[in-house]
Tab-separated table of C-alpha atoms in Angstrom:
chain	number	residue	atom	x	y	z
A	1	UNK	CA	0.000	0.000	0.000
A	2	UNK	CA	2.525	2.610	1.161
A	3	UNK	CA	4.816	2.420	-1.816
A	4	UNK	CA	7.743	4.854	-1.863
A	5	UNK	CA	6.429	6.491	-5.009
A	6	UNK	CA	4.884	9.896	-5.386
A	7	UNK	CA	1.088	9.385	-5.557
A	8	UNK	CA	0.906	11.895	-8.376
A	9	UNK	CA	2.350	9.210	-10.656
A	10	UNK	CA	-0.655	7.015	-9.958
A	11	UNK	CA	-2.973	9.929	-10.676
A	12	UNK	CA	-1.287	10.433	-14.035
A	13	UNK	CA	-1.493	6.707	-14.795
A	14	UNK	CA	-5.189	6.749	-13.896
A	15	UNK	CA	-5.783	9.614	-16.302
A	16	UNK	CA	-3.772	7.826	-19.002
A	17	UNK	CA	-6.048	4.808	-18.736
A	18	UNK	CA	-9.412	6.397	-17.992
A	19	UNK	CA	-9.308	9.011	-20.745
A	20	UNK	CA	-8.832	6.572	-23.682
A	21	UNK	CA	-11.328	4.260	-22.001
A	22	UNK	CA	-13.921	7.029	-21.833
A	23	UNK	CA	-13.324	7.947	-25.480
A	24	UNK	CA	-13.643	4.300	-26.529
A	25	UNK	CA	-16.910	3.941	-24.606
A	26	UNK	CA	-18.439	6.967	-26.321
A	27	UNK	CA	-17.232	5.828	-29.759
A	28	UNK	CA	-18.712	2.405	-29.072
A	29	UNK	CA	-22.003	4.065	-28.156
A	30	UNK	CA	-21.951	6.091	-31.380
A	31	UNK	CA	-21.195	2.930	-33.350
A	32	UNK	CA	-24.175	1.188	-31.772
A	33	UNK	CA	-26.358	3.881	-33.339
A	34	UNK	CA	-24.712	4.335	-36.739
A	35	UNK	CA	-23.954	0.750	-37.765
A	36	UNK	CA	-26.303	-0.690	-40.411
A	37	UNK	CA	-27.583	-3.968	-38.961
A	38	UNK	CA	-27.583	-6.028	-35.792
A	39	UNK	CA	-24.500	-8.082	-36.688
A	40	UNK	CA	-22.496	-4.962	-37.481
A	41	UNK	CA	-23.640	-3.468	-34.175
A	42	UNK	CA	-22.082	-6.356	-32.278
A	43	UNK	CA	-18.622	-4.981	-33.079
A	44	UNK	CA	-19.026	-1.574	-31.368
A	45	UNK	CA	-20.642	-3.428	-28.473
A	46	UNK	CA	-17.441	-5.483	-28.400
A	47	UNK	CA	-15.419	-2.270	-28.148
A	48	UNK	CA	-17.447	-1.270	-25.079
A	49	UNK	CA	-17.146	-4.736	-23.549
A	50	UNK	CA	-13.424	-5.290	-24.124
A	51	UNK	CA	-11.046	-2.365	-24.282
A	52	UNK	CA	-13.298	0.457	-23.043
A	53	UNK	CA	-14.318	-1.453	-19.959
A	54	UNK	CA	-10.829	-2.796	-19.270
A	55	UNK	CA	-9.082	0.562	-19.529
A	56	UNK	CA	-11.463	2.178	-17.056
A	57	UNK	CA	-11.206	-0.686	-14.570
A	58	UNK	CA	-7.381	-0.719	-14.822
A	59	UNK	CA	-7.413	3.028	-14.283
A	60	UNK	CA	-9.431	2.504	-11.102
A	61	UNK	CA	-6.921	-0.158	-10.004
A	62	UNK	CA	-4.104	2.407	-9.903
A	63	UNK	CA	-6.113	4.480	-7.443
A	64	UNK	CA	-6.869	1.508	-5.213
A	65	UNK	CA	-3.258	0.398	-4.810
A	66	UNK	CA	-2.334	-3.081	-3.634
A	67	UNK	CA	-5.522	-3.775	-1.697
A	68	UNK	CA	-8.476	-6.132	-1.803
A	69	UNK	CA	-10.239	-3.514	-3.931
A	70	UNK	CA	-7.783	-4.163	-6.771
A	71	UNK	CA	-8.463	-7.892	-6.507
A	72	UNK	CA	-12.191	-7.273	-6.798
A	73	UNK	CA	-11.671	-5.015	-9.798
A	74	UNK	CA	-9.554	-7.750	-11.389
A	75	UNK	CA	-12.353	-10.244	-10.735
A	76	UNK	CA	-14.910	-7.990	-12.427
A	77	UNK	CA	-12.512	-7.506	-15.339
A	78	UNK	CA	-11.879	-11.232	-15.738
A	79	UNK	CA	-15.572	-11.970	-15.496
A	80	UNK	CA	-16.549	-9.495	-18.208
A	81	UNK	CA	-13.603	-10.733	-20.304
A	82	UNK	CA	-14.890	-14.326	-20.209
A	83	UNK	CA	-18.636	-13.760	-20.458
A	84	UNK	CA	-18.951	-11.064	-23.113
A	85	UNK	CA	-17.941	-13.295	-26.076
A	86	UNK	CA	-20.273	-16.007	-24.832
A	87	UNK	CA	-23.200	-13.597	-24.654
A	88	UNK	CA	-22.394	-12.188	-28.096
A	89	UNK	CA	-22.171	-15.675	-29.554
A	90	UNK	CA	-25.486	-16.705	-27.988
A	91	UNK	CA	-27.111	-13.604	-29.435
A	92	UNK	CA	-25.649	-14.251	-32.902
A	93	UNK	CA	-26.944	-17.819	-32.834
A	94	UNK	CA	-30.378	-16.628	-31.721
A	95	UNK	CA	-30.417	-14.113	-34.605
A	96	UNK	CA	-29.531	-16.786	-37.171
A	97	UNK	CA	-32.118	-19.158	-35.746
A	98	UNK	CA	-34.783	-16.492	-35.991
A	99	UNK	CA	-33.943	-15.988	-39.663
A	100	UNK	CA	-32.139	-12.650	-39.318
A	101	UNK	CA	-29.268	-12.857	-41.794
A	102	UNK	CA	-26.338	-10.448	-41.885
A	103	UNK	CA	-26.274	-7.814	-44.599
A	104	UNK	CA	-23.024	-8.398	-46.473
A	105	UNK	CA	-21.209	-6.038	-48.829
A	106	UNK	CA	-19.622	-8.878	-50.725
A	107	UNK	CA	-21.572	-11.237	-52.958
A	108	UNK	CA	-19.106	-14.100	-53.121
A	109	UNK	CA	-19.321	-14.788	-49.385
A	110	UNK	CA	-22.168	-17.267	-49.669
A	111	UNK	CA	-20.845	-18.962	-46.568
A	112	UNK	CA	-24.146	-18.949	-44.719
A	113	UNK	CA	-26.311	-20.418	-47.466
A	114	UNK	CA	-24.082	-23.451	-47.956
A	115	UNK	CA	-23.677	-25.028	-44.559
A	116	UNK	CA	-25.201	-22.527	-42.163
A	117	UNK	CA	-28.611	-22.547	-40.670
A	118	UNK	CA	-31.424	-21.403	-42.971
B	1	UNK	CA	-11.685	14.431	-11.072
B	2	UNK	CA	-10.735	11.501	-13.295
B	3	UNK	CA	-13.581	9.533	-11.715
B	4	UNK	CA	-16.033	12.264	-12.612
B	5	UNK	CA	-14.814	12.216	-16.214
B	6	UNK	CA	-15.221	8.455	-16.362
B	7	UNK	CA	-18.698	8.641	-14.829
B	8	UNK	CA	-19.692	11.295	-17.352
B	9	UNK	CA	-18.440	9.187	-20.273
B	10	UNK	CA	-20.303	6.154	-18.966
B	11	UNK	CA	-23.513	8.168	-18.621
B	12	UNK	CA	-23.220	9.607	-22.142
B	13	UNK	CA	-22.636	6.110	-23.551
B	14	UNK	CA	-25.611	4.835	-21.575
B	15	UNK	CA	-27.828	7.402	-23.281
B	16	UNK	CA	-26.484	6.424	-26.731
B	17	UNK	CA	-27.003	2.732	-26.041
B	18	UNK	CA	-30.473	3.421	-24.667
B	19	UNK	CA	-31.372	5.189	-27.924
B	20	UNK	CA	-30.513	1.969	-29.754
B	21	UNK	CA	-32.544	-0.072	-27.284
B	22	UNK	CA	-35.579	2.132	-27.871
B	23	UNK	CA	-35.171	2.319	-31.661
B	24	UNK	CA	-34.808	-1.399	-32.202
B	25	UNK	CA	-35.769	-2.312	-34.923
B	26	UNK	CA	-35.450	-6.041	-34.123
B	27	UNK	CA	-35.648	-7.585	-30.686
B	28	UNK	CA	-31.988	-8.635	-31.033
B	29	UNK	CA	-30.870	-5.019	-31.289
B	30	UNK	CA	-32.618	-4.424	-28.016
B	31	UNK	CA	-30.992	-7.433	-26.343
B	32	UNK	CA	-27.573	-6.318	-27.595
B	33	UNK	CA	-28.183	-2.800	-26.311
B	34	UNK	CA	-29.419	-4.032	-22.931
B	35	UNK	CA	-26.354	-6.275	-22.613
B	36	UNK	CA	-24.042	-3.339	-23.322
B	37	UNK	CA	-26.106	-1.241	-20.906
B	38	UNK	CA	-25.492	-3.860	-18.225
B	39	UNK	CA	-21.733	-3.688	-18.779
B	40	UNK	CA	-21.944	0.083	-18.511
B	41	UNK	CA	-23.932	-0.226	-15.297
B	42	UNK	CA	-21.155	-2.371	-13.808
B	43	UNK	CA	-18.677	0.350	-14.760
B	44	UNK	CA	-20.890	3.096	-13.368
B	45	UNK	CA	-21.330	1.317	-10.041
B	46	UNK	CA	-17.549	0.861	-9.729
B	47	UNK	CA	-16.752	4.447	-10.682
B	48	UNK	CA	-19.415	5.918	-8.395
B	49	UNK	CA	-18.062	3.751	-5.579
B	50	UNK	CA	-14.660	5.383	-6.044
B	51	UNK	CA	-16.206	8.825	-6.505
B	52	UNK	CA	-17.851	8.614	-3.097
B	53	UNK	CA	-14.873	6.898	-1.472
B	54	UNK	CA	-16.847	3.712	-0.841
B	55	UNK	CA	-15.197	0.844	-2.765
B	56	UNK	CA	-17.648	-1.587	-1.122
B	57	UNK	CA	-19.806	-0.819	-4.142
B	58	UNK	CA	-17.573	-3.232	-6.065
B	59	UNK	CA	-19.395	-6.184	-4.523
B	60	UNK	CA	-22.604	-4.875	-6.077
B	61	UNK	CA	-20.802	-4.432	-9.407
B	62	UNK	CA	-19.566	-8.019	-9.291
B	63	UNK	CA	-23.047	-9.372	-8.611
B	64	UNK	CA	-24.492	-7.154	-11.335
B	65	UNK	CA	-21.965	-8.523	-13.837
B	66	UNK	CA	-23.095	-12.059	-12.994
B	67	UNK	CA	-26.794	-11.193	-13.267
B	68	UNK	CA	-26.238	-9.335	-16.527
B	69	UNK	CA	-24.630	-12.353	-18.182
B	70	UNK	CA	-27.201	-14.846	-16.945
B	71	UNK	CA	-30.003	-12.462	-17.887
B	72	UNK	CA	-28.732	-12.106	-21.446
B	73	UNK	CA	-28.400	-15.858	-21.883
B	74	UNK	CA	-31.869	-16.410	-20.405
B	75	UNK	CA	-33.499	-13.835	-22.675
B	76	UNK	CA	-31.808	-15.227	-25.809
B	77	UNK	CA	-32.914	-18.697	-24.810
B	78	UNK	CA	-36.452	-17.490	-24.199
B	79	UNK	CA	-36.557	-15.720	-27.573
B	80	UNK	CA	-35.363	-18.896	-29.260
B	81	UNK	CA	-37.638	-21.447	-27.604
B	82	UNK	CA	-40.467	-19.304	-26.193
B	83	UNK	CA	-39.920	-21.403	-23.075
B	84	UNK	CA	-37.396	-21.509	-20.247
B	85	UNK	CA	-37.796	-25.073	-19.036
B	86	UNK	CA	-38.706	-27.516	-21.765
B	87	UNK	CA	-36.418	-26.497	-24.604
B	88	UNK	CA	-35.353	-30.087	-25.208
B	89	UNK	CA	-38.823	-31.335	-26.173
B	90	UNK	CA	-39.862	-28.160	-27.920
B	91	UNK	CA	-36.921	-27.816	-30.259
B	92	UNK	CA	-35.399	-31.238	-30.710
B	93	UNK	CA	-31.849	-32.387	-29.988
B	94	UNK	CA	-30.379	-29.005	-30.850
B	95	UNK	CA	-31.972	-27.380	-27.820
B	96	UNK	CA	-29.101	-27.133	-25.399
B	97	UNK	CA	-26.862	-25.401	-27.839
B	98	UNK	CA	-28.000	-21.849	-28.048
C	1	UNK	CA	-9.643	-35.796	-8.529
C	2	UNK	CA	-7.019	-33.240	-9.494
C	3	UNK	CA	-9.745	-31.080	-11.004
C	4	UNK	CA	-11.842	-31.320	-7.842
C	5	UNK	CA	-8.884	-30.169	-5.746
C	6	UNK	CA	-8.103	-27.249	-8.034
C	7	UNK	CA	-11.788	-26.273	-8.102
C	8	UNK	CA	-11.864	-26.334	-4.276
C	9	UNK	CA	-8.752	-24.180	-4.049
C	10	UNK	CA	-10.182	-21.732	-6.552
C	11	UNK	CA	-13.533	-21.483	-4.788
C	12	UNK	CA	-11.920	-21.131	-1.348
C	13	UNK	CA	-9.658	-18.349	-2.614
C	14	UNK	CA	-12.645	-16.592	-4.190
C	15	UNK	CA	-14.717	-16.933	-1.003
C	16	UNK	CA	-11.945	-15.591	1.183
C	17	UNK	CA	-11.081	-12.698	-1.125
C	18	UNK	CA	-14.686	-11.579	-1.303
C	19	UNK	CA	-15.389	-11.923	2.439
C	20	UNK	CA	-12.048	-11.308	4.163
C	21	UNK	CA	-13.174	-12.946	7.427
C	22	UNK	CA	-10.776	-14.679	9.812
C	23	UNK	CA	-13.267	-15.802	12.517
C	24	UNK	CA	-13.066	-19.636	12.776
C	25	UNK	CA	-16.852	-20.154	12.779
C	26	UNK	CA	-17.356	-18.096	9.629
C	27	UNK	CA	-14.367	-19.812	7.995
C	28	UNK	CA	-16.011	-23.153	8.766
C	29	UNK	CA	-19.199	-21.959	7.063
C	30	UNK	CA	-17.091	-20.963	4.075
C	31	UNK	CA	-15.421	-24.373	3.942
C	32	UNK	CA	-18.845	-26.023	4.147
C	33	UNK	CA	-20.194	-23.966	1.253
C	34	UNK	CA	-17.110	-24.722	-0.854
C	35	UNK	CA	-17.592	-28.437	-0.144
C	36	UNK	CA	-21.277	-28.181	-1.088
C	37	UNK	CA	-20.492	-26.442	-4.378
C	38	UNK	CA	-17.809	-29.007	-5.272
C	39	UNK	CA	-20.248	-31.815	-4.420
C	40	UNK	CA	-22.973	-30.316	-6.635
C	41	UNK	CA	-20.468	-29.755	-9.467
C	42	UNK	CA	-19.358	-33.378	-9.089
C	43	UNK	CA	-22.972	-34.579	-9.265
C	44	UNK	CA	-23.520	-32.460	-12.370
C	45	UNK	CA	-20.449	-34.178	-13.841
C	46	UNK	CA	-18.795	-30.910	-14.812
C	47	UNK	CA	-15.571	-31.376	-12.793
C	48	UNK	CA	-13.438	-32.721	-15.617
C	49	UNK	CA	-10.787	-31.665	-18.081
C	50	UNK	CA	-13.379	-29.714	-20.059
C	51	UNK	CA	-15.336	-27.932	-17.340
C	52	UNK	CA	-12.221	-27.025	-15.406
C	53	UNK	CA	-9.322	-26.993	-17.871
C	54	UNK	CA	-6.229	-26.721	-15.693
C	55	UNK	CA	-4.099	-28.552	-18.252
C	56	UNK	CA	-3.926	-25.484	-20.510
C	57	UNK	CA	-3.296	-22.893	-17.788
C	58	UNK	CA	0.379	-22.157	-18.467
C	59	UNK	CA	0.142	-22.190	-22.227
C	60	UNK	CA	-2.966	-20.037	-21.949
C	61	UNK	CA	-1.132	-17.473	-19.827
C	62	UNK	CA	1.535	-17.158	-22.521
C	63	UNK	CA	-1.234	-16.734	-25.121
C	64	UNK	CA	-2.903	-13.866	-23.226
C	65	UNK	CA	-0.386	-11.071	-24.030
C	66	UNK	CA	-0.662	-11.782	-27.752
C	67	UNK	CA	-4.466	-11.813	-27.489
C	68	UNK	CA	-4.347	-8.505	-25.616
C	69	UNK	CA	-2.258	-6.966	-28.394
C	70	UNK	CA	-4.714	-8.278	-31.005
C	71	UNK	CA	-7.651	-6.853	-29.033
C	72	UNK	CA	-6.026	-3.409	-28.965
C	73	UNK	CA	-5.315	-3.483	-32.717
C	74	UNK	CA	-8.843	-4.683	-33.509
C	75	UNK	CA	-10.340	-1.970	-31.305
C	76	UNK	CA	-8.414	0.703	-33.193
C	77	UNK	CA	-9.676	-0.796	-36.463
C	78	UNK	CA	-13.317	-0.741	-35.327
C	79	UNK	CA	-12.966	2.795	-33.916
C	80	UNK	CA	-11.709	3.958	-37.328
C	81	UNK	CA	-14.633	2.189	-39.005
C	82	UNK	CA	-17.121	3.875	-36.660
C	83	UNK	CA	-15.645	7.338	-37.099
C	84	UNK	CA	-15.397	7.163	-40.915
C	85	UNK	CA	-17.679	4.391	-42.163
C	86	UNK	CA	-17.356	5.454	-45.819
C	87	UNK	CA	-15.197	2.873	-47.568
C	88	UNK	CA	-14.075	1.230	-44.345
C	89	UNK	CA	-17.153	-0.692	-43.294
C	90	UNK	CA	-17.171	-3.747	-45.504
C	91	UNK	CA	-19.206	-6.461	-43.828
C	92	UNK	CA	-18.649	-10.024	-44.950
C	93	UNK	CA	-19.367	-13.545	-43.778
C	94	UNK	CA	-16.471	-15.948	-44.206
C	95	UNK	CA	-15.614	-19.515	-43.374
C	96	UNK	CA	-12.314	-20.185	-41.692
C	97	UNK	CA	-10.788	-23.508	-40.818
C	98	UNK	CA	-10.286	-24.412	-37.166
C	99	UNK	CA	-7.456	-26.906	-36.783
C	100	UNK	CA	-8.056	-27.620	-33.082
C	101	UNK	CA	-8.708	-31.221	-32.139
C	102	UNK	CA	-10.797	-30.854	-28.992
C	103	UNK	CA	-13.979	-28.953	-28.202
C	104	UNK	CA	-12.048	-26.926	-25.640
C	105	UNK	CA	-9.699	-25.777	-28.398
C	106	UNK	CA	-12.672	-24.762	-30.520
C	107	UNK	CA	-14.110	-22.813	-27.602
C	108	UNK	CA	-10.814	-20.974	-27.070
C	109	UNK	CA	-10.568	-20.123	-30.769
C	110	UNK	CA	-14.212	-19.052	-31.158
C	111	UNK	CA	-14.072	-16.899	-28.039
C	112	UNK	CA	-10.804	-15.311	-29.158
C	113	UNK	CA	-12.403	-14.432	-32.493
C	114	UNK	CA	-15.408	-12.881	-30.776
C	115	UNK	CA	-13.276	-11.060	-28.186
C	116	UNK	CA	-11.420	-9.149	-30.871
C	117	UNK	CA	-13.925	-6.534	-32.060
C	118	UNK	CA	-14.434	-6.593	-35.802
C	119	UNK	CA	-15.033	-10.322	-35.955
C	120	UNK	CA	-17.856	-12.345	-34.390
C	121	UNK	CA	-18.180	-16.119	-34.558
C	122	UNK	CA	-21.646	-17.022	-35.792
C	123	UNK	CA	-21.439	-20.803	-35.837
C	124	UNK	CA	-19.029	-23.717	-35.588
C	125	UNK	CA	-19.539	-26.842	-37.654
C	126	UNK	CA	-17.164	-29.723	-38.396
C	127	UNK	CA	-13.978	-27.794	-37.757
C	128	UNK	CA	-15.101	-24.744	-39.724
C	129	UNK	CA	-15.966	-21.418	-38.116
C	130	UNK	CA	-18.470	-19.095	-39.751
C	131	UNK	CA	-17.363	-15.576	-38.920
C	132	UNK	CA	-18.933	-12.174	-39.472
C	133	UNK	CA	-16.316	-9.493	-40.131
C	134	UNK	CA	-16.920	-5.751	-40.065
C	135	UNK	CA	-13.961	-4.522	-42.110
C	136	UNK	CA	-11.627	-5.849	-44.781
C	137	UNK	CA	-8.711	-5.662	-42.378
C	138	UNK	CA	-10.483	-7.815	-39.803
C	139	UNK	CA	-11.376	-10.438	-42.419
C	140	UNK	CA	-7.829	-10.528	-43.807
C	141	UNK	CA	-6.346	-10.771	-40.336
C	142	UNK	CA	-8.454	-13.834	-39.669
C	143	UNK	CA	-7.655	-15.438	-43.034
C	144	UNK	CA	-3.917	-15.257	-42.279
C	145	UNK	CA	-4.591	-17.992	-39.727
C	146	UNK	CA	-2.172	-16.847	-37.040
C	147	UNK	CA	-4.820	-16.884	-34.302
C	148	UNK	CA	-5.820	-20.405	-35.344
C	149	UNK	CA	-2.222	-21.562	-35.072
C	150	UNK	CA	-1.747	-20.005	-31.669
C	151	UNK	CA	-5.014	-21.460	-30.329
C	152	UNK	CA	-3.953	-24.905	-31.508
C	153	UNK	CA	-0.685	-24.381	-29.639
C	154	UNK	CA	-2.614	-23.447	-26.472
C	155	UNK	CA	-4.697	-26.578	-26.751
C	156	UNK	CA	-1.556	-28.700	-26.824
C	157	UNK	CA	-1.108	-32.231	-28.094
C	158	UNK	CA	-4.306	-34.329	-28.040
C	159	UNK	CA	-2.634	-37.010	-25.944
C	160	UNK	CA	-2.101	-34.858	-22.860
C	161	UNK	CA	-5.772	-33.942	-22.660
C	162	UNK	CA	-6.377	-35.552	-19.314
């Protein structure tokens, strides 16, 4: 806890992590609105879930120091890291099962019609 | 100060994501938006905990992260089978694999 | 048995980190709840090499830094696509081969694909992943097959599965 380092360094580190994280969150939010269809919107949602979230939580870790709070933040981070792809994948499967097909810009990618679910 | 900036960014993103949840157009857009909203709520709880000097809020954030994941899986499963319990009979052998 | 022990250690560490108690009575309650959870997991038959994959731990830890780097690059790519969609957003659905032998390897590969923004795994069938890509760069990055190779390396040789 009482490291022989000037606490201002940790403040600067916190800023260095939280500011890009905040920007990424807002860009992810904008992407959720501007992207054309539900499959394309999963990618900005991924930005929010992965890097945006992680940067802010790591920034908070620098303020907490070597305490139990940091461990809890790491647990939250690990949990979101492991569950967000699973949730996205479940949603994508549910979309395909319901007959929502992705809008593709490229005709030759007939990947879904061949072996995928109708 | 940095916490306030983070909280502000999270709130702005929440509004943007909520716009998507209200606009739809399909139910899957809404699920995606609500899932992202849940992640943002976890962040907001953590940041507000630091803002008020009460890191005990992190326990709530942890539980909310768990509920958010299970909720998303449950809703996708419900949308798929229109049923929470008897997916196996309703949809054949493919049921468990959402 | 090894998996049951590692699951118990993991659960006990989690319980203690979240509670922080040192009173013997409360610790006994914690031990009892850990035992109950391990018993239920054993009854559900999920305490095995697949539900609790300790055999890949070290290789997985060496894979993480590379995955983190990929996630950062992919995030920058998607941020560019969001800020200037003209000409950058080029959605496509592609099939990519997954060379992993076990289901665990497939899970690691599919989750890695989904974790990097710009690509989302839609389905897995017979060693082929169907992937939705947002940009050309994301699709090309996947086609190069480096992530597939690294995931196969994480999975290890099929013989040492148990």
